[in-house]
Every structure is written in structure tokens, then in C-alpha cells.
């Protein structure tokens, strides 16, 4: 099976945010999508090991904010590569709260949805939240960032036709097929020891795919 084929599915990049018993937290996800239009429903899939997922499960509601192309890589690192168990991710970022008291970032996000969880489906490694869209709003006119844009921007490119060609010639990247962490260490991926594990979700080297 060519798992890299899955990277041709188009995704956006989002921040899932929630607040439970005074603890607010959020993390980066790419697995949010609209499921039905009337009434508006969305599905959101998250790793069980994400602190945000455990808070959403208890709270029963969340925000999804849509990153724009203006979103800096530092924000994606702060919300997607460390856990709110160990820090207050909102410390240096302006945010608002929705009617459920769940936080969402305001700067560089282009839209926000306020979701109420209707059903939670256990997918072994992940939880799938089926949600009603209770509210939604535009935050700016900036274009949404896709996951493909993120990969180009992360490797130092800018998003545009000429840069896409340049990125196509760039050396292979290794991406975790479980949580989408992109290896960016100094040691070439091929030379990492066999017991190397993904720093985000803990799966082994064999779960990385060259893209
Ligand atoms: C680009 C990118 C995409 C990600 N996509 C997802 C995703 O779709 N689902 C998920 O559960 N985690 C995803 N993650 C990983 C979480 O954001 C990460 O594990 C985060 O540290 C969890 O923080 P928390 O423990 O505070 O919830 C992604 C991370 C990055 C950088």
C-alpha cells in the first residue's frame, strides 16, 4: 500500500480549542471536515493522547479555528508540538471565547466554528467527535492554509506557483503517518536508530513515510 497516496487528500489546518474546569487548551489538527449541511455538522478526529482530546471528551464542546496563510510557523509549533499538560499555550496569544467558554485564537485565523459534540466514536488510537455547528463566523478575508501549503512553508518556501515547482524538487521529507509530525532533526532520517520514535505520538520509525 502506498500510504503517501493519502497525502493527496486535501486538508486544512485548524486549531481545536476547549476549556474544562478552568483549564483552557488547544492543539493543531488537520482532521476536521464538514459532514452535513442541514443541519450543519462537522467531524473532528483527534489522537487520544492529545490533552485537548481528553478535555473535549469531558466538556462536550470545542472551537475549530481555521488557520490563514498568515499563520506563523512558530504558532503551529507552539500549539502542535508541545502539550498543554506542561504549559499554558495561550500565554502569549490573544484569544476570545465562544458561548460555551471555549477559547479560540483571533490573530491570523480566518474563521471560527463553535461545536457541540453529539457523538464520540472510539477509533482505538483516536476519538472521532461528531459535532453540531452551533455558531460560525469569519475572522478575516485571508486565504485558509492547506496542509500542502504548510509543508511548503515549513521547508522555507512561500506559497505560489514558482515555489511549488521548487518544493517539488526539494529533498524527501519524512512524515509520521499517525500524527503528521514532520521529522526536522539534523541527523538524516535514514540514519536514525531503529528505536527512534515519533516525538509527538510515540510510534516507531516504520510508521514514517517519505513524501
Ligand atoms: C501540522 C500538524 C498537524 C497535526 N494534526 C493533528 C491531527 O489531525 N490530529 C491530532 O490528534 N493531532 C494532530 N497534530 C498533533 C497535535 O497538535 C500535538 O500532538 C499537540 O502537541 C497536542 O497538544 P495537547 O496535548 O496540548 O492537546 C498535528 C500537529 C501538527 C504540527
Coordinates of N, CA and C and ligand atoms in Angstrom, one line a residue:
X1 N 0.9 -1.2 0.0 CA 0.0 0.0 0.0 C 0.9 1.2 0.0
X2 N 0.6 2.2 -0.8 CA 1.3 3.5 -0.9 C 0.6 4.5 0.0
X3 N 1.1 4.5 1.3 CA 0.4 5.4 2.2 C 0.5 6.9 1.8
X4 N 1.6 7.2 1.0 CA 1.8 8.6 0.6 C 0.6 9.1 -0.3
X5 N -0.2 8.1 -0.8 CA -1.4 8.5 -1.6 C -2.3 9.3 -0.8
X6 N -2.3 9.0 0.5 CA -3.3 9.7 1.4 C -2.9 11.2 1.6
X7 N -1.6 11.5 1.3 CA -1.3 12.9 1.4 C -1.9 13.8 0.2
X8 N -2.5 13.1 -0.8 CA -3.1 13.8 -1.9 C -4.6 14.2 -1.5
X9 N -5.1 13.7 -0.4 CA -6.3 14.2 0.1 C -6.1 15.6 0.6
X10 N -7.0 16.5 0.3 CA -6.8 17.9 0.7 C -7.3 18.2 2.1
X11 N -6.5 18.8 2.9 CA -6.8 19.1 4.3 C -6.6 20.6 4.5
X12 N -7.3 21.1 5.5 CA -6.9 22.5 6.0 C -6.1 22.3 7.3
X13 N -5.7 23.4 7.9 CA -5.1 23.3 9.2 C -5.9 24.1 10.2
X14 N -6.1 23.5 11.3 CA -7.0 24.1 12.3 C -6.5 24.1 13.7
X15 N -7.1 24.9 14.5 CA -6.8 24.8 16.0 C -8.1 24.4 16.6
X16 N -8.0 23.2 17.3 CA -9.1 22.8 18.1 C -8.9 23.3 19.6
X17 N -9.9 24.0 20.1 CA -9.7 24.6 21.4 C -10.9 24.2 22.3
X18 N -10.6 24.1 23.6 CA -11.6 23.8 24.6 C -11.2 24.3 26.0
X19 N -12.2 24.3 26.9 CA -11.9 24.7 28.3 C -12.7 23.8 29.2
X20 N -12.1 23.2 30.2 CA -12.8 22.3 31.1 C -12.3 22.6 32.5
X21 N -13.3 23.0 33.4 CA -13.0 23.3 34.8 C -11.8 24.3 34.9
X22 N -11.8 25.3 34.1 CA -10.8 26.4 34.2 C -9.6 26.2 33.4
X23 N -9.4 25.0 32.9 CA -8.2 24.7 32.1 C -8.5 24.9 30.6
X24 N -7.9 25.9 30.0 CA -8.1 26.0 28.6 C -6.9 25.5 27.8
X25 N -7.2 24.9 26.7 CA -6.2 24.2 25.9 C -6.6 24.2 24.5
X26 N -5.6 23.9 23.6 CA -5.9 23.8 22.2 C -4.7 23.2 21.5
X27 N -5.0 22.6 20.3 CA -3.9 22.0 19.6 C -4.2 22.0 18.1
X28 N -3.1 21.8 17.3 CA -3.2 21.9 15.8 C -3.8 20.5 15.4
X29 N -4.7 20.6 14.5 CA -5.2 19.4 13.8 C -5.4 19.7 12.3
X30 N -5.4 18.6 11.5 CA -5.8 18.8 10.1 C -7.1 18.0 9.8
X31 N -7.5 17.2 10.8 CA -8.6 16.3 10.6 C -9.9 16.9 11.1
X32 N -10.4 18.0 10.5 CA -11.7 18.5 10.7 C -12.4 18.7 9.3
X33 N -13.6 18.3 9.2 CA -14.3 18.5 8.0 C -15.8 18.6 8.2
X34 N -16.5 19.3 7.2 CA -18.0 19.4 7.3 C -18.5 18.0 6.9
X35 N -19.6 17.6 7.7 CA -20.2 16.3 7.4 C -21.5 16.4 6.8
X36 N -22.4 17.3 7.3 CA -23.7 17.5 6.7 C -23.9 19.1 6.7
X37 N -24.9 19.5 5.8 CA -25.1 20.9 5.6 C -26.4 21.4 6.4
X38 N -27.4 20.6 6.4 CA -28.7 20.9 7.0 C -29.2 19.8 7.9
X39 N -29.0 19.9 9.2 CA -28.3 20.9 9.9 C -26.8 20.7 9.7
X40 N -26.0 21.8 10.0 CA -24.6 21.8 9.8 C -23.9 21.0 10.9
X41 N -23.2 19.9 10.4 CA -22.4 19.1 11.3 C -21.0 19.0 10.8
X42 N -20.1 18.8 11.8 CA -18.7 18.6 11.4 C -18.2 17.4 12.1
X43 N -17.1 16.8 11.5 CA -16.4 15.7 12.2 C -15.0 16.1 12.5
X44 N -14.5 15.7 13.7 CA -13.2 16.1 14.1 C -12.6 14.8 14.7
X45 N -11.4 14.5 14.2 CA -10.7 13.3 14.7 C -9.4 13.7 15.4
X46 N -9.2 13.2 16.6 CA -8.0 13.6 17.4 C -7.4 12.4 18.1
X47 N -6.1 12.4 18.2 CA -5.4 11.4 18.9 C -5.8 11.4 20.4
X48 N -6.1 10.2 20.9 CA -6.5 10.1 22.3 C -5.4 10.7 23.3
X49 N -4.2 10.6 22.8 CA -3.1 11.0 23.7 C -3.0 12.5 23.8
X50 N -3.7 13.3 22.9 CA -3.7 14.7 23.0 C -4.5 15.1 24.2
X51 N -3.9 16.0 25.0 CA -4.6 16.5 26.2 C -5.9 17.2 25.8
X52 N -5.9 17.9 24.6 CA -7.1 18.6 24.1 C -8.2 17.6 23.9
X53 N -7.9 16.4 23.4 CA -9.0 15.4 23.1 C -9.6 15.0 24.5
X54 N -8.8 14.8 25.5 CA -9.4 14.4 26.8 C -10.2 15.5 27.4
X55 N -9.8 16.7 27.2 CA -10.7 17.8 27.7 C -12.0 18.0 26.9
X56 N -11.9 17.8 25.6 CA -13.1 17.9 24.8 C -14.1 16.8 25.2
X57 N -13.6 15.6 25.4 CA -14.4 14.4 25.8 C -15.2 14.8 27.1
X58 N -14.5 15.4 28.0 CA -15.2 15.8 29.3 C -16.2 17.0 29.1
X59 N -15.7 18.0 28.3 CA -16.5 19.2 28.1 C -17.7 19.0 27.2
X60 N -17.5 18.3 26.1 CA -18.6 18.0 25.2 C -18.8 19.2 24.2
X61 N -17.8 20.1 24.1 CA -17.9 21.1 23.1 C -16.4 21.6 22.8
X62 N -16.3 22.3 21.7 CA -15.0 22.8 21.3 C -15.1 23.9 20.2
X63 N -14.0 24.6 20.0 CA -14.0 25.5 18.9 C -13.0 24.9 17.8
X64 N -13.3 25.3 16.6 CA -12.4 25.0 15.5 C -12.1 26.3 14.8
X65 N -10.8 26.7 14.9 CA -10.5 27.9 14.1 C -9.6 27.5 12.9
X66 N -9.8 28.2 11.8 CA -9.2 27.9 10.5 C -8.0 28.8 10.4
X67 N -6.8 28.2 10.2 CA -5.6 29.0 10.0 C -5.6 29.7 8.7
X68 N -5.1 30.9 8.6 CA -4.9 31.5 7.3 C -3.4 31.4 6.9
X69 N -3.2 31.8 5.7 CA -1.8 31.7 5.2 C -0.8 32.6 6.0
X70 N -1.4 33.5 6.7 CA -0.6 34.4 7.6 C -0.1 33.8 8.9
X71 N -0.6 32.6 9.2 CA -0.3 32.0 10.5 C 1.2 31.6 10.5
X72 N 1.9 32.1 11.5 CA 3.4 31.8 11.5 C 3.7 30.4 12.0
X73 N 4.8 29.9 11.5 CA 5.2 28.5 11.9 C 5.4 28.4 13.4
X74 N 5.8 29.5 14.0 CA 6.0 29.5 15.5 C 4.7 29.1 16.2
X75 N 3.6 29.7 15.7 CA 2.3 29.3 16.3 C 2.0 27.9 16.1
X76 N 2.3 27.3 14.9 CA 2.0 25.9 14.7 C 2.9 25.0 15.6
X77 N 4.1 25.5 15.8 CA 5.0 24.7 16.8 C 4.4 24.8 18.2
X78 N 4.0 26.0 18.6 CA 3.6 26.2 20.0 C 2.3 25.4 20.3
X79 N 1.4 25.3 19.3 CA 0.1 24.6 19.5 C 0.1 23.2 19.0
X80 N 1.1 22.8 18.2 CA 1.1 21.5 17.6 C 2.3 20.6 18.0
X81 N 3.2 21.2 18.7 CA 4.4 20.3 19.1 C 4.8 20.4 20.5
X82 N 3.9 20.8 21.3 CA 4.0 20.7 22.8 C 2.6 20.5 23.4
X83 N 2.6 20.0 24.6 CA 1.3 19.6 25.2 C 0.9 20.7 26.3
X84 N -0.3 21.0 26.3 CA -0.9 21.9 27.3 C -0.8 21.3 28.7
X85 N -0.5 20.0 28.8 CA -0.3 19.4 30.2 C 0.9 20.1 30.9
X86 N 1.8 20.6 30.0 CA 3.1 21.2 30.6 C 3.1 22.7 30.5
X87 N 2.2 23.3 29.9 CA 2.3 24.8 29.7 C 1.0 25.4 29.4
X88 N 0.9 26.7 29.5 CA -0.3 27.5 29.1 C -0.1 27.9 27.7
X89 N -0.6 27.3 26.7 CA -0.4 27.6 25.3 C -0.9 29.0 24.9
X90 N -1.9 29.5 25.7 CA -2.5 30.8 25.3 C -1.8 32.0 25.9
X91 N -0.7 31.7 26.7 CA 0.0 32.7 27.4 C 0.3 33.9 26.6
X92 N 0.9 33.7 25.4 CA 1.4 34.8 24.5 C 0.5 35.1 23.3
X93 N -0.8 34.5 23.3 CA -1.6 34.7 22.2 C -3.0 35.3 22.5
X94 N -3.4 36.3 21.8 CA -4.7 36.9 22.1 C -5.8 35.9 21.7
X95 N -6.9 35.8 22.5 CA -7.9 34.8 22.2 C -9.3 35.4 22.6
X96 N -10.3 34.9 22.1 CA -11.7 35.1 22.6 C -12.3 33.8 23.0
X97 N -13.5 33.9 23.6 CA -14.2 32.6 24.0 C -15.5 32.6 23.3
X98 N -16.0 31.4 23.0 CA -17.4 31.3 22.4 C -18.4 31.1 23.5
X99 N -19.7 30.9 23.2 CA -20.8 30.8 24.1 C -20.6 29.7 25.1
X100 N -19.8 28.7 24.8 CA -19.5 27.6 25.7 C -18.3 27.9 26.6
X101 N -17.7 29.0 26.4 CA -16.5 29.4 27.2 C -15.2 28.7 26.6
X102 N -15.3 28.2 25.4 CA -14.1 27.6 24.8 C -13.3 28.7 24.0
X103 N -12.0 28.6 24.2 CA -11.1 29.7 23.6 C -10.9 29.4 22.1
X104 N -10.7 30.5 21.4 CA -10.2 30.4 20.0 C -9.2 31.6 19.8
X105 N -8.2 31.3 19.0 CA -7.2 32.4 18.7 C -7.9 33.4 17.7
X106 N -7.5 34.6 17.8 CA -8.0 35.6 16.9 C -7.1 36.0 15.8
X107 N -5.8 36.3 16.2 CA -4.8 36.7 15.2 C -4.5 35.6 14.2
X108 N -4.5 35.9 12.9 CA -4.1 35.1 11.8 C -5.0 33.9 11.6
X109 N -6.1 33.8 12.3 CA -7.2 32.8 11.9 C -8.2 33.5 11.0
X110 N -8.7 32.7 10.1 CA -9.6 33.3 9.1 C -11.1 33.0 9.4
X111 N -11.4 32.0 10.2 CA -12.8 31.7 10.5 C -12.8 30.8 11.8
X112 N -14.0 30.8 12.4 CA -14.1 30.0 13.7 C -15.5 29.4 13.7
X113 N -15.5 28.1 14.2 CA -16.8 27.4 14.4 C -16.9 27.0 15.9
X114 N -18.1 27.1 16.4 CA -18.4 26.7 17.7 C -19.1 25.3 17.7
X115 N -18.6 24.3 18.2 CA -19.1 22.9 18.0 C -19.6 22.3 19.3
X116 N -20.7 21.6 19.2 CA -21.2 20.8 20.4 C -21.1 19.3 20.0
X117 N -20.5 18.5 20.8 CA -20.3 17.1 20.5 C -21.6 16.3 20.6
X118 N -22.0 15.7 19.5 CA -23.2 14.9 19.5 C -22.9 13.4 19.8
X119 N -21.8 12.9 19.3 CA -21.5 11.5 19.4 C -19.9 11.4 19.4
X120 N -19.4 10.5 20.2 CA -18.0 10.2 20.2 C -17.8 8.8 19.8
X121 N -17.0 8.6 18.8 CA -16.7 7.2 18.3 C -15.2 6.9 18.6
X122 N -15.1 5.7 19.3 CA -13.7 5.3 19.6 C -13.0 4.6 18.4
X123 N -11.9 5.2 18.0 CA -11.2 4.6 16.8 C -9.8 4.0 17.3
X124 N -9.8 3.4 18.5 CA -8.6 2.8 19.1 C -7.5 3.9 19.4
X125 N -6.8 4.4 18.4 CA -5.8 5.4 18.7 C -6.4 6.8 18.8
X126 N -7.5 7.0 18.1 CA -8.2 8.3 18.0 C -9.6 8.3 18.5
X127 N -10.1 9.5 18.8 CA -11.5 9.7 19.1 C -12.1 10.5 17.9
X128 N -13.2 10.1 17.4 CA -13.9 10.8 16.3 C -15.1 11.5 17.0
X129 N -15.1 12.8 16.9 CA -16.2 13.6 17.5 C -17.1 14.0 16.4
X130 N -18.4 13.6 16.5 CA -19.4 14.1 15.5 C -20.1 15.3 16.2
X131 N -20.1 16.4 15.5 CA -20.5 17.7 16.2 C -21.5 18.4 15.4
X132 N -22.4 19.1 16.2 CA -23.3 20.1 15.6 C -22.6 21.4 15.6
X133 N -22.7 22.2 14.5 CA -22.2 23.5 14.4 C -23.2 24.5 15.0
X134 N -22.8 25.0 16.2 CA -23.8 25.9 16.9 C -23.6 27.3 16.5
X135 N -22.4 27.7 16.1 CA -22.2 29.0 15.6 C -20.9 29.0 14.7
X136 N -20.8 30.0 13.9 CA -19.7 30.1 13.0 C -19.5 31.6 12.6
X137 N -18.3 32.0 12.3 CA -18.0 33.4 11.9 C -16.7 33.5 11.2
X138 N -16.7 34.6 10.3 CA -15.4 34.9 9.6 C -14.6 35.8 10.5
X139 N -13.3 35.6 10.6 CA -12.4 36.5 11.3 C -11.6 37.4 10.5
X140 N -11.4 37.0 9.2 CA -10.6 37.8 8.3 C -10.9 37.4 6.8
X141 N -10.4 38.1 5.9 CA -10.6 37.7 4.5 C -9.3 37.0 3.9
X142 N -8.4 36.6 4.8 CA -7.2 35.9 4.4 C -7.6 34.5 3.9
X143 N -6.7 34.0 3.0 CA -7.0 32.6 2.5 C -6.7 31.6 3.5
X144 N -7.5 30.5 3.6 CA -7.1 29.4 4.5 C -5.8 28.7 4.1
X145 N -5.1 28.3 5.1 CA -3.9 27.5 4.9 C -4.2 26.0 4.7
X146 N -3.8 25.4 3.6 CA -4.0 24.0 3.5 C -2.8 23.2 4.1
X147 N -2.9 21.9 4.3 CA -1.8 21.1 4.8 C -0.7 21.1 3.8
X148 N -1.0 21.2 2.5 CA 0.1 21.2 1.5 C 0.8 22.5 1.6
X149 N 0.1 23.7 1.8 CA 0.8 25.0 2.0 C 1.7 24.9 3.2
X150 N 1.2 24.3 4.2 CA 2.1 24.2 5.5 C 3.4 23.5 5.2
X151 N 3.3 22.4 4.4 CA 4.5 21.6 4.2 C 5.5 22.5 3.3
X152 N 5.0 23.3 2.4 CA 5.9 24.1 1.6 C 6.5 25.2 2.5
X153 N 5.6 25.9 3.3 CA 6.1 27.0 4.1 C 7.1 26.5 5.2
X154 N 6.9 25.3 5.7 CA 7.8 24.7 6.7 C 9.2 24.5 6.2
X155 N 9.2 24.1 4.9 CA 10.5 23.9 4.3 C 11.2 25.1 3.7
X156 N 10.6 26.3 4.2 CA 11.3 27.6 3.8 C 10.7 28.2 2.5
X157 N 9.8 27.6 1.9 CA 9.2 28.2 0.6 C 8.1 29.2 0.9
X158 N 7.6 29.8 -0.1 CA 6.4 30.6 0.0 C 5.4 30.1 -0.9
X159 N 4.2 30.3 -0.7 CA 3.1 29.7 -1.4 C 2.8 30.4 -2.7
X160 N 3.0 29.8 -3.8 CA 2.9 30.4 -5.2 C 3.4 29.4 -6.2
X161 N 3.1 29.6 -7.5 CA 3.4 28.7 -8.5 C 4.9 28.3 -8.6
X162 N 5.7 29.4 -8.6 CA 7.2 29.2 -8.8 C 7.7 28.4 -7.6
X163 N 7.2 28.7 -6.4 CA 7.7 28.0 -5.2 C 7.2 26.5 -5.2
X164 N 6.0 26.3 -5.7 CA 5.6 24.9 -5.7 C 6.5 24.0 -6.6
X165 N 7.0 24.6 -7.7 CA 7.9 23.9 -8.5 C 9.2 23.6 -7.8
X166 N 9.7 24.6 -7.1 CA 10.9 24.5 -6.3 C 10.7 23.4 -5.2
X167 N 9.6 23.4 -4.6 CA 9.3 22.4 -3.5 C 9.3 21.0 -4.0
X168 N 8.8 20.9 -5.3 CA 8.7 19.6 -5.9 C 10.1 18.9 -6.0
X169 N 11.1 19.8 -6.2 CA 12.5 19.3 -6.3 C 13.2 19.1 -5.0
X170 N 12.6 19.5 -3.9 CA 13.2 19.5 -2.6 C 13.5 18.1 -2.2
X171 N 14.5 17.9 -1.3 CA 14.7 16.5 -0.8 C 13.5 16.0 -0.1
X172 N 13.5 14.6 0.0 CA 12.4 14.0 0.7 C 12.2 14.4 2.1
X173 N 11.0 14.5 2.5 CA 10.6 14.7 3.9 C 10.1 13.4 4.5
X174 N 10.2 13.2 5.8 CA 9.7 12.1 6.4 C 8.6 12.5 7.4
X175 N 7.4 12.0 7.2 CA 6.2 12.4 8.0 C 5.6 11.2 8.7
X176 N 5.2 11.4 10.0 CA 4.6 10.4 10.7 C 3.2 10.2 10.2
X177 N 2.8 9.0 9.8 CA 1.5 8.7 9.2 C 0.4 8.7 10.2
X178 N 0.8 8.7 11.5 CA -0.3 8.7 12.5 C -0.6 10.2 12.9
X179 N 0.4 11.0 13.3 CA 0.0 12.4 13.7 C 0.5 13.5 12.8
X180 N 1.2 13.1 11.7 CA 1.6 14.1 10.7 C 2.8 14.9 11.1
X181 N 3.5 14.5 12.2 CA 4.7 15.2 12.6 C 5.7 15.1 11.5
X182 N 6.4 16.2 11.1 CA 7.4 16.1 10.0 C 8.8 16.1 10.7
X183 N 9.6 15.1 10.4 CA 10.9 15.0 11.0 C 11.7 16.1 10.6
X184 N 12.4 16.9 11.5 CA 13.2 18.0 11.1 C 14.5 18.1 11.8
X185 N 15.0 16.9 12.3 CA 16.2 16.9 13.0 C 17.4 17.0 12.1
X186 N 18.6 17.2 12.7 CA 19.8 17.4 12.0 C 20.4 16.1 11.4
X187 N 20.1 15.0 12.1 CA 20.6 13.7 11.6 C 19.6 13.3 10.5
X188 N 20.2 12.8 9.3 CA 19.3 12.4 8.2 C 18.4 11.3 8.7
X189 N 17.1 11.3 8.3 CA 16.1 10.3 8.9 C 16.6 8.9 8.7
X190 N 17.2 8.6 7.5 CA 17.6 7.2 7.2 C 18.7 6.7 8.3
X191 N 19.4 7.7 8.9 CA 20.5 7.3 9.8 C 20.0 7.3 11.2
X192 N 18.8 7.5 11.5 CA 18.3 7.5 12.9 C 18.3 6.0 13.4
X193 N 18.5 5.8 14.7 CA 18.5 4.4 15.2 C 17.1 3.8 15.0
X194 N 17.1 2.4 15.0 CA 15.8 1.7 14.8 C 14.8 1.9 15.9
X195 N 15.3 2.3 17.1 CA 14.4 2.5 18.2 C 13.9 4.0 18.2
X196 N 14.2 4.8 17.2 CA 13.7 6.1 17.1 C 12.1 6.1 17.2
X197 N 11.5 7.0 18.0 CA 10.1 7.1 18.0 C 9.6 8.5 17.7
X198 N 8.4 8.7 17.2 CA 7.9 10.0 16.9 C 7.7 10.8 18.2
X199 N 8.3 12.0 18.2 CA 8.3 12.8 19.5 C 6.9 13.2 19.9
X200 N 6.0 13.2 18.9 CA 4.6 13.7 19.2 C 3.7 12.5 19.6
X201 N 3.7 11.4 18.9 CA 2.7 10.4 19.2 C 3.3 9.0 19.6
X202 N 4.7 8.9 19.5 CA 5.4 7.8 20.1 C 5.4 6.5 19.2
X203 N 4.9 6.6 17.9 CA 5.0 5.4 17.1 C 6.4 5.3 16.5
X204 N 6.8 4.0 16.1 CA 8.1 3.7 15.6 C 8.5 4.3 14.3
X205 N 9.8 4.2 13.9 CA 10.3 4.7 12.7 C 9.6 4.2 11.4
X206 N 9.1 2.9 11.5 CA 8.5 2.3 10.4 C 7.1 3.0 10.1
X207 N 6.6 3.8 11.0 CA 5.3 4.5 10.7 C 5.5 5.8 10.0
X208 N 6.8 6.1 9.7 CA 7.1 7.4 8.9 C 7.1 7.0 7.4
X209 N 6.6 8.0 6.6 CA 6.5 7.8 5.2 C 7.3 8.9 4.5
X210 N 8.1 8.6 3.5 CA 8.9 9.6 2.7 C 7.9 10.3 1.8
X211 N 7.9 11.6 1.8 CA 7.0 12.3 0.9 C 7.7 13.3 0.0
Ligands
LIG1 C1 0.8 20.1 11.2 C2 0.3 19.3 12.3 C3 -0.9 18.6 12.2 C4 -1.4 17.9 13.2 N1 -2.6 17.2 13.0 C5 -3.1 16.5 14.1 C6 -4.4 15.9 13.9 O1 -5.0 15.9 12.8 N2 -4.9 15.2 14.9 C7 -4.3 15.1 16.1 O2 -4.8 14.5 17.1 N3 -3.1 15.7 16.3 C8 -2.5 16.4 15.3 N4 -1.3 17.1 15.5 C9 -0.6 16.9 16.8 C10 -1.1 17.7 18.0 O3 -1.3 19.1 17.6 C11 0.0 17.6 19.0 O4 0.1 16.3 19.5 C12 -0.2 18.5 20.2 O5 1.1 18.7 20.9 C13 -1.2 18.1 21.2 O6 -1.3 19.0 22.3 P1 -2.1 18.8 23.6 O7 -1.5 17.6 24.3 O8 -2.0 20.1 24.4 O9 -3.5 18.5 23.2 C14 -0.8 17.8 14.5 C15 0.4 18.6 14.7 C16 0.9 19.3 13.6 C17 2.2 20.1 13.8

